[in-house]
CSV table of C-alpha atoms in Angstrom, one decimal:
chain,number,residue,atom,x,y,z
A,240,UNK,CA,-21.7,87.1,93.8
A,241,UNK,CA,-19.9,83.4,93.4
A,242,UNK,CA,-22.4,80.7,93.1
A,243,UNK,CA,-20.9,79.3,96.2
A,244,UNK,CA,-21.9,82.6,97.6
A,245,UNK,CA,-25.7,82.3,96.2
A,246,UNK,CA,-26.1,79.0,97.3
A,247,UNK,CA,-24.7,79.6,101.1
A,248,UNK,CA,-26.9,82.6,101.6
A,249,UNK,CA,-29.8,80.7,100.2
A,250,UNK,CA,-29.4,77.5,102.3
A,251,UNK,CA,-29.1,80.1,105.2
A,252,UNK,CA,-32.3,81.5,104.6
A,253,UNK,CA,-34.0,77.9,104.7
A,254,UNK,CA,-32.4,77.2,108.0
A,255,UNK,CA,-34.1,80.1,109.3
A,256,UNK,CA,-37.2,78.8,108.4
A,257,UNK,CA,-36.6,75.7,109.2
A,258,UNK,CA,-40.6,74.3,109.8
A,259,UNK,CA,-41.8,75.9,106.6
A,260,UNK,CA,-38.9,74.7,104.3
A,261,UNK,CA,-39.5,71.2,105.7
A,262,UNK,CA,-42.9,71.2,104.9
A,263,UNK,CA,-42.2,72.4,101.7
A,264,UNK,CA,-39.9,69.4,100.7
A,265,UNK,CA,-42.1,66.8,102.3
A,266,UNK,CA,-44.6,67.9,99.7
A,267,UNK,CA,-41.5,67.2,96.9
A,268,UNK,CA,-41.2,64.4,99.2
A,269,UNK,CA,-44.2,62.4,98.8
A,270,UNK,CA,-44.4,63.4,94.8
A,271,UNK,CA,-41.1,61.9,94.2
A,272,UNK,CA,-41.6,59.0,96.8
A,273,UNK,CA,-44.8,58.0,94.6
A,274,UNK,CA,-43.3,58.2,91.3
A,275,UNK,CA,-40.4,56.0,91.9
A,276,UNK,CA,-42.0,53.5,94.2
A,277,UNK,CA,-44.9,53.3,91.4
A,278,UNK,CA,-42.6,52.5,88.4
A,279,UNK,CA,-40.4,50.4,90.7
A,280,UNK,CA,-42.7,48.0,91.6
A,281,UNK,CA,-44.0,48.3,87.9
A,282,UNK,CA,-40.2,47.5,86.3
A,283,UNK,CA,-40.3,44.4,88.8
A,284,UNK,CA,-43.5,43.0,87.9
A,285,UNK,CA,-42.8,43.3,84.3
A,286,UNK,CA,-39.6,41.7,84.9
A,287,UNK,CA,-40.8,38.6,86.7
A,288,UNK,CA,-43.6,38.3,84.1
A,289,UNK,CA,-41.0,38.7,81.6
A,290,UNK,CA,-38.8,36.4,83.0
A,291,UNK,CA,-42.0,33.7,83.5
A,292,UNK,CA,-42.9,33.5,80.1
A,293,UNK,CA,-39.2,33.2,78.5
A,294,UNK,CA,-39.5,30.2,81.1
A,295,UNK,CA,-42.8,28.9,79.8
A,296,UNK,CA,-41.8,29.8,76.0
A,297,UNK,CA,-39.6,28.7,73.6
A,298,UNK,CA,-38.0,31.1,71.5
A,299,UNK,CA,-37.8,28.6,68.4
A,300,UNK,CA,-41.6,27.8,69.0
A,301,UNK,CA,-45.1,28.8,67.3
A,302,UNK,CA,-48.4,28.4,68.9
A,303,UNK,CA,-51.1,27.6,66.7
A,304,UNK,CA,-54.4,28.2,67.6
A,305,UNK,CA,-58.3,27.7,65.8
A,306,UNK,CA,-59.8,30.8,65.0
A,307,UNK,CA,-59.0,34.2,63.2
A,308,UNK,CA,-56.8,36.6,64.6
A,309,UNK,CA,-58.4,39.2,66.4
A,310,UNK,CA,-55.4,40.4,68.2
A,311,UNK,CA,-52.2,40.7,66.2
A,312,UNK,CA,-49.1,42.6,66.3
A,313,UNK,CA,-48.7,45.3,64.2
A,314,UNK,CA,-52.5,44.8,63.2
A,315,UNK,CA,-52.0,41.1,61.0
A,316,UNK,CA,-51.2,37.7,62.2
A,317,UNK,CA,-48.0,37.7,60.6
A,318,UNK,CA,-44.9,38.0,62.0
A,319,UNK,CA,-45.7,38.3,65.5
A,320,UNK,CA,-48.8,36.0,65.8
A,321,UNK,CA,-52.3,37.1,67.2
A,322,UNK,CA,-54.5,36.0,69.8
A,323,UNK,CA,-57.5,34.2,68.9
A,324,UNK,CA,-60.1,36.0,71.0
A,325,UNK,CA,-63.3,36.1,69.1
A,326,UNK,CA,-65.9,32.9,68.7
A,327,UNK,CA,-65.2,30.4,65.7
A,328,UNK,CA,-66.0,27.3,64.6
A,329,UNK,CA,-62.8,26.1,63.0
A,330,UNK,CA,-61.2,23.1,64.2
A,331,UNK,CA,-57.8,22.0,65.0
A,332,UNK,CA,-57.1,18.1,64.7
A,333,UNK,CA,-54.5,15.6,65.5
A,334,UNK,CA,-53.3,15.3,62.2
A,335,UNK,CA,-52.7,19.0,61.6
A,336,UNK,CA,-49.0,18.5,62.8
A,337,UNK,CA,-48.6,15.9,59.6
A,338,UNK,CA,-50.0,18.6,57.5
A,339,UNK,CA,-48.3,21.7,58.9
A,340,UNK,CA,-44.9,19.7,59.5
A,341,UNK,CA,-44.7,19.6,55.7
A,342,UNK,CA,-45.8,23.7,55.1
A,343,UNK,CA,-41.8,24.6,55.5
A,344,UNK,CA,-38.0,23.4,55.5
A,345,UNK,CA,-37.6,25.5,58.7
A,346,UNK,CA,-40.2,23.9,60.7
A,347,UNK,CA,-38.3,21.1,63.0
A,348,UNK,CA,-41.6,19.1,64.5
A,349,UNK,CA,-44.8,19.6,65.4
A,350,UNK,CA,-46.7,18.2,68.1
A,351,UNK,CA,-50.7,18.3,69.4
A,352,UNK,CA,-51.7,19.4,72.8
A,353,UNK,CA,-55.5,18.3,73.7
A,354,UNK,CA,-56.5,20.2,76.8
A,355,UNK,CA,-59.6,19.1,79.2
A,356,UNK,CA,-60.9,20.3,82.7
A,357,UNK,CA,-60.6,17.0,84.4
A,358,UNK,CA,-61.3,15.5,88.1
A,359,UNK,CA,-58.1,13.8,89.8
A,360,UNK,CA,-59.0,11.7,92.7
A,361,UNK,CA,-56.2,9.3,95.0
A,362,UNK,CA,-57.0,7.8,98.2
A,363,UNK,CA,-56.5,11.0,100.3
A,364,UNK,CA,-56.7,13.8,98.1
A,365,UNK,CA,-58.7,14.8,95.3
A,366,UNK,CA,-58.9,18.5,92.8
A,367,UNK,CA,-59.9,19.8,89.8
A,368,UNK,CA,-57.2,19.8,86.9
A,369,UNK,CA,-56.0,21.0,83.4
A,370,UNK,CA,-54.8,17.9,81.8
A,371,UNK,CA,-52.7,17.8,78.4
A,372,UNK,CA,-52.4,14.8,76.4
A,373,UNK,CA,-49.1,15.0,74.2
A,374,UNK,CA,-46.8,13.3,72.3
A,375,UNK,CA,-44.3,12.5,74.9
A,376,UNK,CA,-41.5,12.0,73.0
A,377,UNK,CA,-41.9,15.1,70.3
A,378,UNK,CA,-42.9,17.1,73.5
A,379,UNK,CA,-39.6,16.7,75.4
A,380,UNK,CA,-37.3,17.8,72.2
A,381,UNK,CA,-39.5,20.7,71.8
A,382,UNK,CA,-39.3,21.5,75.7
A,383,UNK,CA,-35.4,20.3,76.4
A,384,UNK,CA,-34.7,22.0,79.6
A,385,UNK,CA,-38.6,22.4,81.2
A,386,UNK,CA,-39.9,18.6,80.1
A,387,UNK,CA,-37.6,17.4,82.8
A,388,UNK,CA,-38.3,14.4,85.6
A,389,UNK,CA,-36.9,15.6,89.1
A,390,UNK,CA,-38.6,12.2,90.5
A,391,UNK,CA,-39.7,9.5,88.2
A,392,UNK,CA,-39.0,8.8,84.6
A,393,UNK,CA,-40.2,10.3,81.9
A,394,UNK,CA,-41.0,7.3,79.5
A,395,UNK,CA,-40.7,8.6,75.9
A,396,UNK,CA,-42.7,5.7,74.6
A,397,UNK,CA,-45.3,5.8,77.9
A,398,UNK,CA,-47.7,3.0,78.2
A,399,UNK,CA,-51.2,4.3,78.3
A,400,UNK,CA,-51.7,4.6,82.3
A,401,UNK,CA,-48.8,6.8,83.0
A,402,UNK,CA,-49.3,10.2,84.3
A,403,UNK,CA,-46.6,13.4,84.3
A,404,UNK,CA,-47.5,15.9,87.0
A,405,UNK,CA,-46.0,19.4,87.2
A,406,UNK,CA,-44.3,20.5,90.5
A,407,UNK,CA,-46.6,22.7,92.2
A,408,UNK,CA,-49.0,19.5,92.4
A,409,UNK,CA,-46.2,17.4,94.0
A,410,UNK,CA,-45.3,20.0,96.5
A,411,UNK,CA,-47.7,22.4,96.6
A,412,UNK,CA,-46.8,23.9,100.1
A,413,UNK,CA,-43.2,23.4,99.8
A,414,UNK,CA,-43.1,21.9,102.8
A,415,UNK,CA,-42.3,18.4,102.6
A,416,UNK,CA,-46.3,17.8,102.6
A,417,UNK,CA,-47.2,16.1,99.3
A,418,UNK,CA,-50.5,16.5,97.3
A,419,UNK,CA,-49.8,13.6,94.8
A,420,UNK,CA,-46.0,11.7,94.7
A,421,UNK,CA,-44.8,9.2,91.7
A,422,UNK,CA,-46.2,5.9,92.0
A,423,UNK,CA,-50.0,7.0,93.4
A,424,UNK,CA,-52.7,5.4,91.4
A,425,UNK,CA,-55.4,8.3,90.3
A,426,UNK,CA,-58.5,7.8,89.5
A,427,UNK,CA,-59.2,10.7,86.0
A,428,UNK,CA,-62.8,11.8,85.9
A,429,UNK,CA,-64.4,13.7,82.9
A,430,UNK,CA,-67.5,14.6,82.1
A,431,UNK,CA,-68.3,14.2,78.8
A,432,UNK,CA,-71.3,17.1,78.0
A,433,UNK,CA,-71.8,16.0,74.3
A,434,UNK,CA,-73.8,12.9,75.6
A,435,UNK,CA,-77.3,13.1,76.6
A,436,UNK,CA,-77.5,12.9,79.6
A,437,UNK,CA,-74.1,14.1,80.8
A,438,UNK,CA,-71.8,11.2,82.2
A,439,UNK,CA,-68.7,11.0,83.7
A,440,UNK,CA,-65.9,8.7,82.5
A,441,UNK,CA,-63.3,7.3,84.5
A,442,UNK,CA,-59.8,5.9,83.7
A,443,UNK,CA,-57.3,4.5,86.1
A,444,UNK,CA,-53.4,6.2,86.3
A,445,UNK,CA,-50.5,6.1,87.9
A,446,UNK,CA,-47.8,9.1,88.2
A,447,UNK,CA,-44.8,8.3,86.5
A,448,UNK,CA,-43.1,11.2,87.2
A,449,UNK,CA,-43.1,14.3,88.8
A,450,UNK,CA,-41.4,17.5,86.8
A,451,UNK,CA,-38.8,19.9,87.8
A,452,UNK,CA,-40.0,23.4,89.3
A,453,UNK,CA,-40.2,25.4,86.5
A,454,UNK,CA,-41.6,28.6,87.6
A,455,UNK,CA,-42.9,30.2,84.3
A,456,UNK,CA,-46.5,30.1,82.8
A,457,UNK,CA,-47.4,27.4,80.9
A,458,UNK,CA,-48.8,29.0,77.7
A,459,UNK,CA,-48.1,26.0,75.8
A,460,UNK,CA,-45.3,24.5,77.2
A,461,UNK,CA,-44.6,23.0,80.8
A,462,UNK,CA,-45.9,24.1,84.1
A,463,UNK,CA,-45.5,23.8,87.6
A,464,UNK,CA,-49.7,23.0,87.7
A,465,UNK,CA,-49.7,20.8,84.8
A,466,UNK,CA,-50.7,17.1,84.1
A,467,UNK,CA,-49.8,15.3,81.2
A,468,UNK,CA,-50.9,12.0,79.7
A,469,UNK,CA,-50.3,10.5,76.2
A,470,UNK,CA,-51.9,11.5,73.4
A,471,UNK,CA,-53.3,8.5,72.4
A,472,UNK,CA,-54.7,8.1,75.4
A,473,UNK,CA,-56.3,11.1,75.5
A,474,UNK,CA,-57.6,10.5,71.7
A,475,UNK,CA,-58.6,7.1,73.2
A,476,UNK,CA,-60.6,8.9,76.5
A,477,UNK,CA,-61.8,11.7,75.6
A,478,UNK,CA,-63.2,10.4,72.4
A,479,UNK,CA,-62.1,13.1,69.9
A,480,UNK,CA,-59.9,14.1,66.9
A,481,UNK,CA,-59.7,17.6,68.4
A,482,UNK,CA,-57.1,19.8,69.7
A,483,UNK,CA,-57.1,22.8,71.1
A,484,UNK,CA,-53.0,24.0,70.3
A,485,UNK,CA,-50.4,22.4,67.9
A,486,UNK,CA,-46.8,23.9,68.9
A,487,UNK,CA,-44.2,24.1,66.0
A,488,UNK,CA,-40.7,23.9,66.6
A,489,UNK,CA,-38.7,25.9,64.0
A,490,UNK,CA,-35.0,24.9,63.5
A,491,UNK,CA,-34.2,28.5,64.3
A,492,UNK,CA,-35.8,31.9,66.3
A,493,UNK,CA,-34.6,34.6,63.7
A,494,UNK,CA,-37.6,36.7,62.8
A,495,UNK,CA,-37.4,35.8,58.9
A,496,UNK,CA,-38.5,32.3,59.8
A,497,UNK,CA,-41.2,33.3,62.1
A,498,UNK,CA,-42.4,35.7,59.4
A,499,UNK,CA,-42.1,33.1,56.3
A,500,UNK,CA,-43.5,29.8,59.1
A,501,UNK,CA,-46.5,31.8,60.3
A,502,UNK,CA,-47.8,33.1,56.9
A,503,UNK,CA,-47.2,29.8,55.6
A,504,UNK,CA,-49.3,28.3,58.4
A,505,UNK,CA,-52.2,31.0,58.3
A,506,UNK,CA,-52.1,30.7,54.6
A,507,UNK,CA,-52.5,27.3,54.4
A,508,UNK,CA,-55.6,27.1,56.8
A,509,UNK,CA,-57.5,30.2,55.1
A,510,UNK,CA,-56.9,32.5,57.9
A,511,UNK,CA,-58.7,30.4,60.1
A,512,UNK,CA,-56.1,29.9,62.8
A,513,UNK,CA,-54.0,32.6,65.2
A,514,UNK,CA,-50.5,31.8,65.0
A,515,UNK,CA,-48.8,33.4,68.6
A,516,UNK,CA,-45.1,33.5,68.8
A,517,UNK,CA,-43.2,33.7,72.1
A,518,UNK,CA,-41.1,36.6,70.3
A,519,UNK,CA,-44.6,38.3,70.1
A,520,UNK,CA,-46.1,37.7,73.2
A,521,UNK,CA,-43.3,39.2,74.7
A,522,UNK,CA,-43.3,42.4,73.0
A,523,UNK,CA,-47.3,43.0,73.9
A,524,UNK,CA,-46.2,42.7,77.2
A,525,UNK,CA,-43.5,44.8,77.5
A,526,UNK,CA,-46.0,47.2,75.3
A,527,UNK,CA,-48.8,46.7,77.3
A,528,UNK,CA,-46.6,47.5,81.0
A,529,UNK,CA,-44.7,50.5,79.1
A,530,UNK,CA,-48.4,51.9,78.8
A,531,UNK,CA,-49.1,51.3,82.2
A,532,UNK,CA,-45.8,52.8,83.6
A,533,UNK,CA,-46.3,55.8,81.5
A,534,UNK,CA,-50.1,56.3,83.1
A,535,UNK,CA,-49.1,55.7,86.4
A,536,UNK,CA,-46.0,58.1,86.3
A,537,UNK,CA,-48.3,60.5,85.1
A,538,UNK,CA,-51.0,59.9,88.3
A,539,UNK,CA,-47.7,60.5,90.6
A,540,UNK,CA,-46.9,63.6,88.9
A,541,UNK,CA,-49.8,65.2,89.8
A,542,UNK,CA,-49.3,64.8,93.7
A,543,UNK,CA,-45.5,66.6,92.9
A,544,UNK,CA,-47.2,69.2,90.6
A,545,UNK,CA,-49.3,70.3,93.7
A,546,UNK,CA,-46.4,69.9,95.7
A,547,UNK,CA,-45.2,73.1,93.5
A,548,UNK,CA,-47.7,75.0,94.0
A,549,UNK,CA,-47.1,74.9,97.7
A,550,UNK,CA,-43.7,76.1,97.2
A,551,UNK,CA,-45.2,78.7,95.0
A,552,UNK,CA,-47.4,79.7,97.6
A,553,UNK,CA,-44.1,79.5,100.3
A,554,UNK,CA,-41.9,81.5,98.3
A,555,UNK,CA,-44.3,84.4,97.8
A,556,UNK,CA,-45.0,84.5,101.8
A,557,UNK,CA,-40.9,84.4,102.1
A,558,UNK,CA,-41.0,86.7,99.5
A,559,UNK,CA,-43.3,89.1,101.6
A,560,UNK,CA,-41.7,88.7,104.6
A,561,UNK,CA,-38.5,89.4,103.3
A,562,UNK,CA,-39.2,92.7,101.7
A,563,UNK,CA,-37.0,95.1,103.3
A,564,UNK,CA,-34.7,92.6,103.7
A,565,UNK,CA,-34.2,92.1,100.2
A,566,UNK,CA,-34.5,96.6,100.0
A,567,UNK,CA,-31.2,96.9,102.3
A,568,UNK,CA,-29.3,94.5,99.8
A,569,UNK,CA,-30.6,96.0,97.1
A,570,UNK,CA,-29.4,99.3,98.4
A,571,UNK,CA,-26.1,98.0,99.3
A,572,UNK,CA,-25.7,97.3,95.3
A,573,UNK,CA,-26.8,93.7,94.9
A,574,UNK,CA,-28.2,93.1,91.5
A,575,UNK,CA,-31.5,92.0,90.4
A,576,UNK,CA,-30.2,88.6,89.1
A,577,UNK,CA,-28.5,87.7,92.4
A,578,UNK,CA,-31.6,88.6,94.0
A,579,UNK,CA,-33.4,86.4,91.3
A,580,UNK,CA,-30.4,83.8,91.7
A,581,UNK,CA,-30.6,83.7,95.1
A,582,UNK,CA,-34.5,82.7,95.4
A,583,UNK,CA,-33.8,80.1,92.8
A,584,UNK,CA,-31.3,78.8,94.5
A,585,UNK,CA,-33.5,78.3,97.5
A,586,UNK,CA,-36.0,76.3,95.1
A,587,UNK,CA,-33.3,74.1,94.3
A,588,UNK,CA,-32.1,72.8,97.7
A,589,UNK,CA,-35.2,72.3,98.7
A,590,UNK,CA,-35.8,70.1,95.0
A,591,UNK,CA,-32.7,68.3,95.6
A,592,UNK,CA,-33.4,67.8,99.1
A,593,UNK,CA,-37.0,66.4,98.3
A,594,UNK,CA,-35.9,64.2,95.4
A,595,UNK,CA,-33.2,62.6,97.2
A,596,UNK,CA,-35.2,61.6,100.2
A,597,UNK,CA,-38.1,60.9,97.8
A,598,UNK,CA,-36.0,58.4,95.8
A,599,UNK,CA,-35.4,56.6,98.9
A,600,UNK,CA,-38.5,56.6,100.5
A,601,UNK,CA,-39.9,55.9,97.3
A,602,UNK,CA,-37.4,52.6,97.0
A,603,UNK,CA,-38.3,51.5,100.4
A,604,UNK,CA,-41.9,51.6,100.2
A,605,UNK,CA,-41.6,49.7,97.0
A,606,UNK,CA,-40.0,46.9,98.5
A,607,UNK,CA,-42.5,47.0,101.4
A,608,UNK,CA,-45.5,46.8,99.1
A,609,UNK,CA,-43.9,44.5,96.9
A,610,UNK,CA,-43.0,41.8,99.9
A,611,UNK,CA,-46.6,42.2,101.3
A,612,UNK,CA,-48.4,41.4,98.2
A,613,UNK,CA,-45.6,38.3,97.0
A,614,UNK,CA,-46.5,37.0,100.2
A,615,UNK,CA,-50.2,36.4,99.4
A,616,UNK,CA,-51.9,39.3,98.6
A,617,UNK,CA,-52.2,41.0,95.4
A,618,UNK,CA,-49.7,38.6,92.7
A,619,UNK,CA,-50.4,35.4,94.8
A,620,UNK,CA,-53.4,34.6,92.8
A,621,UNK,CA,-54.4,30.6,92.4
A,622,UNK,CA,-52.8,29.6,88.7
A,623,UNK,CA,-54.1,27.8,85.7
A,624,UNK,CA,-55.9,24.7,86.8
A,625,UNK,CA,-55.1,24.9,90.4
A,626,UNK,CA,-57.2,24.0,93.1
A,627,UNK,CA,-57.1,25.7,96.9
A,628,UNK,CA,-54.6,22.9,97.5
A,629,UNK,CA,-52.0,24.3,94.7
A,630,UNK,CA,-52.8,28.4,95.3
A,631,UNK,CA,-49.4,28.7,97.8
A,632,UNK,CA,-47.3,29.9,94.8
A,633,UNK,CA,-47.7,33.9,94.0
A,634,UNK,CA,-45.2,36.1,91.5
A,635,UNK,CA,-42.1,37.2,93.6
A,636,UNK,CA,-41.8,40.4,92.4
A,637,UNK,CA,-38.3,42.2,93.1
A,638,UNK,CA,-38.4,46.2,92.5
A,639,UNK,CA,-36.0,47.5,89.8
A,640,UNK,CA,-35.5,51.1,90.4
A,641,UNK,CA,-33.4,51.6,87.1
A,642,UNK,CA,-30.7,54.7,85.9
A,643,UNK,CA,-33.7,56.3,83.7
A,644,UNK,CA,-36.2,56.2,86.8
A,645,UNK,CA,-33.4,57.6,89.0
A,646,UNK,CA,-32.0,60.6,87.4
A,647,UNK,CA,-35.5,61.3,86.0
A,648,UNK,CA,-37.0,61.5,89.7
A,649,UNK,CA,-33.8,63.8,90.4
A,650,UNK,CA,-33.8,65.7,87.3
A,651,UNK,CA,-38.0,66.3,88.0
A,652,UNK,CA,-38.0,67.1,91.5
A,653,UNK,CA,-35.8,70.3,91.0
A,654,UNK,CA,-37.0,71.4,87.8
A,655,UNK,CA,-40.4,71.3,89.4
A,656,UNK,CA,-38.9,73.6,92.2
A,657,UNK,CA,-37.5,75.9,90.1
A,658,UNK,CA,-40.5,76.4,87.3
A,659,UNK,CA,-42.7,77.0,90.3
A,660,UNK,CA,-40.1,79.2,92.2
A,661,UNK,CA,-39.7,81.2,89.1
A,662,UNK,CA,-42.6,84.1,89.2
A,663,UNK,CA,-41.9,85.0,93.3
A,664,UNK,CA,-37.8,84.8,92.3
A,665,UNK,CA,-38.5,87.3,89.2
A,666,UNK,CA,-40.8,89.6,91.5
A,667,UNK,CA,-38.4,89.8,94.2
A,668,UNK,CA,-35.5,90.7,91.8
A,669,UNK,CA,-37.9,93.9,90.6
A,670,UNK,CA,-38.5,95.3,93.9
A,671,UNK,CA,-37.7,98.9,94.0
A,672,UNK,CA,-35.0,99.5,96.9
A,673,UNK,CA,-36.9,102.2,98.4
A,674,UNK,CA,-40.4,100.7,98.0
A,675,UNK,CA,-39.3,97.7,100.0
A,676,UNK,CA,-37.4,99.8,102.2
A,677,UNK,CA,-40.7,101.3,102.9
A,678,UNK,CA,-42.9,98.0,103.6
A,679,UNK,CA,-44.1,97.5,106.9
């Protein structure tokens, strides 16, 4: 017989079993439905978190950190920069940029970042803040497009009252309803924990300006939650040397000068600081989601892997019912591999069937889930330094159902159909015509 042949009689047969052939592919339906809606909303998160922190990250940029690497990758600090996770006692100072601003030709500037948990306090409205004192000037050439006034100047030589605050603390309900706006005097509280007893210490600022949304996270650069005052002042205020990041421009990204900057920088302090590059933090991430894609594509596979079963278990009651229907054909002359041909070709409408309504359903639920949980539930988390006040901004995530997810959901849903189709297909091709002529 033609394979046009096959395939007609076979989608025949389904028809006239129509309730059990449905069943049959809502199982593939389900299994296929998971697996794409799963890496979907997967691809989208790691796109949006991708795309957040080339937002929030220079390319041209190292982070340096106190403390040993304990988290590097490819298993040293150098050429991709490591975490600094475990306890230390080394410390970063002010004039560490002077110092590592003269380890390397291909380092552009470097600039201190001191980072406190303070209290912010106007006449109406009051939370608790992250605030960063920086170099204002050095700050802005390393941050060109992020360090950026939408209302307000920026004053690259501020005097030492002047406040920057990020957009989310502007606008935090993007609504027209402001939390603080350029021009409101502030009252900055800290408590200082070294003295005995604890006290708090005021200063009085005023917001200069507010910056543009920029809509990544602020691991060392901008953010849409962050307030900024100059350094000085924050030497001045908070009393201290100290700072908790330096961030070095380097005239260029290429991965030679990240390599040759970052040893030079971990060499110089004895191994005592984590030097993170953007570059680097990127890659973990896409590592760490290409993990989780993997695992979770593995957890859907198991509901389609019992969906084959089930059509296992379908085929062999067709298969038994069908007995001396497949003896009269037999007699008439058909061969054992049309027979066997036939069967499979069952298994694979019902495969392609499944996987193409799977792929949609799959898609649709992703974009379900995905708009339920932007909209505050799962990703609308409250960010760095935020108060209640600032917690209205969650990822957006947008499902990417990519080429690789589509055909693979395609290609999986039939072969699945087929392996398990195989033993009932190869018994009904060795059925002895008068045997099954025989069955009652």
């Amino acid at each position: 017989m033609k394979a046009r042949d096959i395939f007609s009689y076979s989608f025949s047969a389904i028809k006239l079993r129509k309730l059990r052939a449905g069943l049959t592919t809502l199982g593939v339906v389900i299994g296929i439905a998971a697996i794409v809606a799963l890496l979907s909303i997967t691809q989208g998160l790691q796109n949006t978190i991708t795309n957040q922190l080339e937002t929030g990250l220079a390319t041209d940029t190292l982070i340096v950190l106190p403390g040993r690497s304990f988290f590097s990758e490819g298993g040293t600090g150098i050429g991709g920069g490591g975490f600094s996770l475990g306890d230390s006692s080394f410390k970063l100072f002010i004039n560490d940029t002077e110092v590592i601003s003269s380890l390397s030709p291909d380092i552009d500037t470097a600039v201190a970042i001191v980072l406190k948990t303070v209290y912010l306090q106007s006449q109406n409205q009051s939370l608790v803040a992250t605030i960063r004192g920086v170099d204002f000037a050095k700050y802005a050439e390393i941050y060109r497009t992020t360090f950026v006034a939408e209302k307000g100047t920026i004053n690259l030589n501020p005097a030492s009252d002047e406040i920057v605050i990020g957009k989310t603390l502007h606008d935090p309900w993007e609504n027209g309803t402001l939390l603080f706006d350029v021009g409101d005097e502030l009252e900055v509280i800290w408590t200082n924990t070294t003295a005995r007893p604890p006290e708090n210490v005021t200063y009085a600022g005023r917001v200069a300006a507010v910056l543009q949304e920029i809509g990544g996270f602020g691991l060392g650069g901008p953010s849409d939650v962050g307030v900024y005052i100059p350094l000085e002042q924050a030497r001045s205020f908070f009393g201290a040397d100290e700072c908790d990041t330096i961030i070095v421009k380097l005239k260029s990204s290429d991965k030679d000068v990240i390599d040759n900057v970052t040893k030079a920088i971990t060499d110089a302090y004895g191994g005592e600081v984590s030097v993170v590059s953007s570059t680097a933090v990127l890659n973990i991430v896409n590592r760490v989601f290409s993990v989780i894609q993997l695992f979770l594509a593995g957890i859907a596979a198991i509901s389609l892997l019992v969906a084959g079963i089930g059509i296992m278990n379908i085929m062999i009651v067709s298969l038994i019912e069908r007995t001396r229907e497949i003896g009269i054909l037999k007699a008439l002359g058909m061969k054992n591999r049309t027979v066997l041909l036939i069967f499979l070709g069952e298994s694979v409408i019902i495969g392609l069937i499944g996987a193409v309504l799977g792929i949609g359903a799959g898609w649709v639920l992703a974009n379900v889930v995905a708009a339920v949980f932007s909209e505050g539930g799962l990703f609308a988390g409250i960010a760095e330094g935020q108060s209640a006040h600032a917690g209205a901004n969650g990822l957006h995530i947008v499902p990417v159902l990519t080429p690789t997810v589509l055909i693979g959901a395609l290609l999986f849903g039939i072969g699945v159909s087929v392996v398990f189709a195989l033993y009932p297909a190869w018994r009904a091709s060795k059925l002895k015509p008068v045997e099954a002529l025989r069955y009652e």
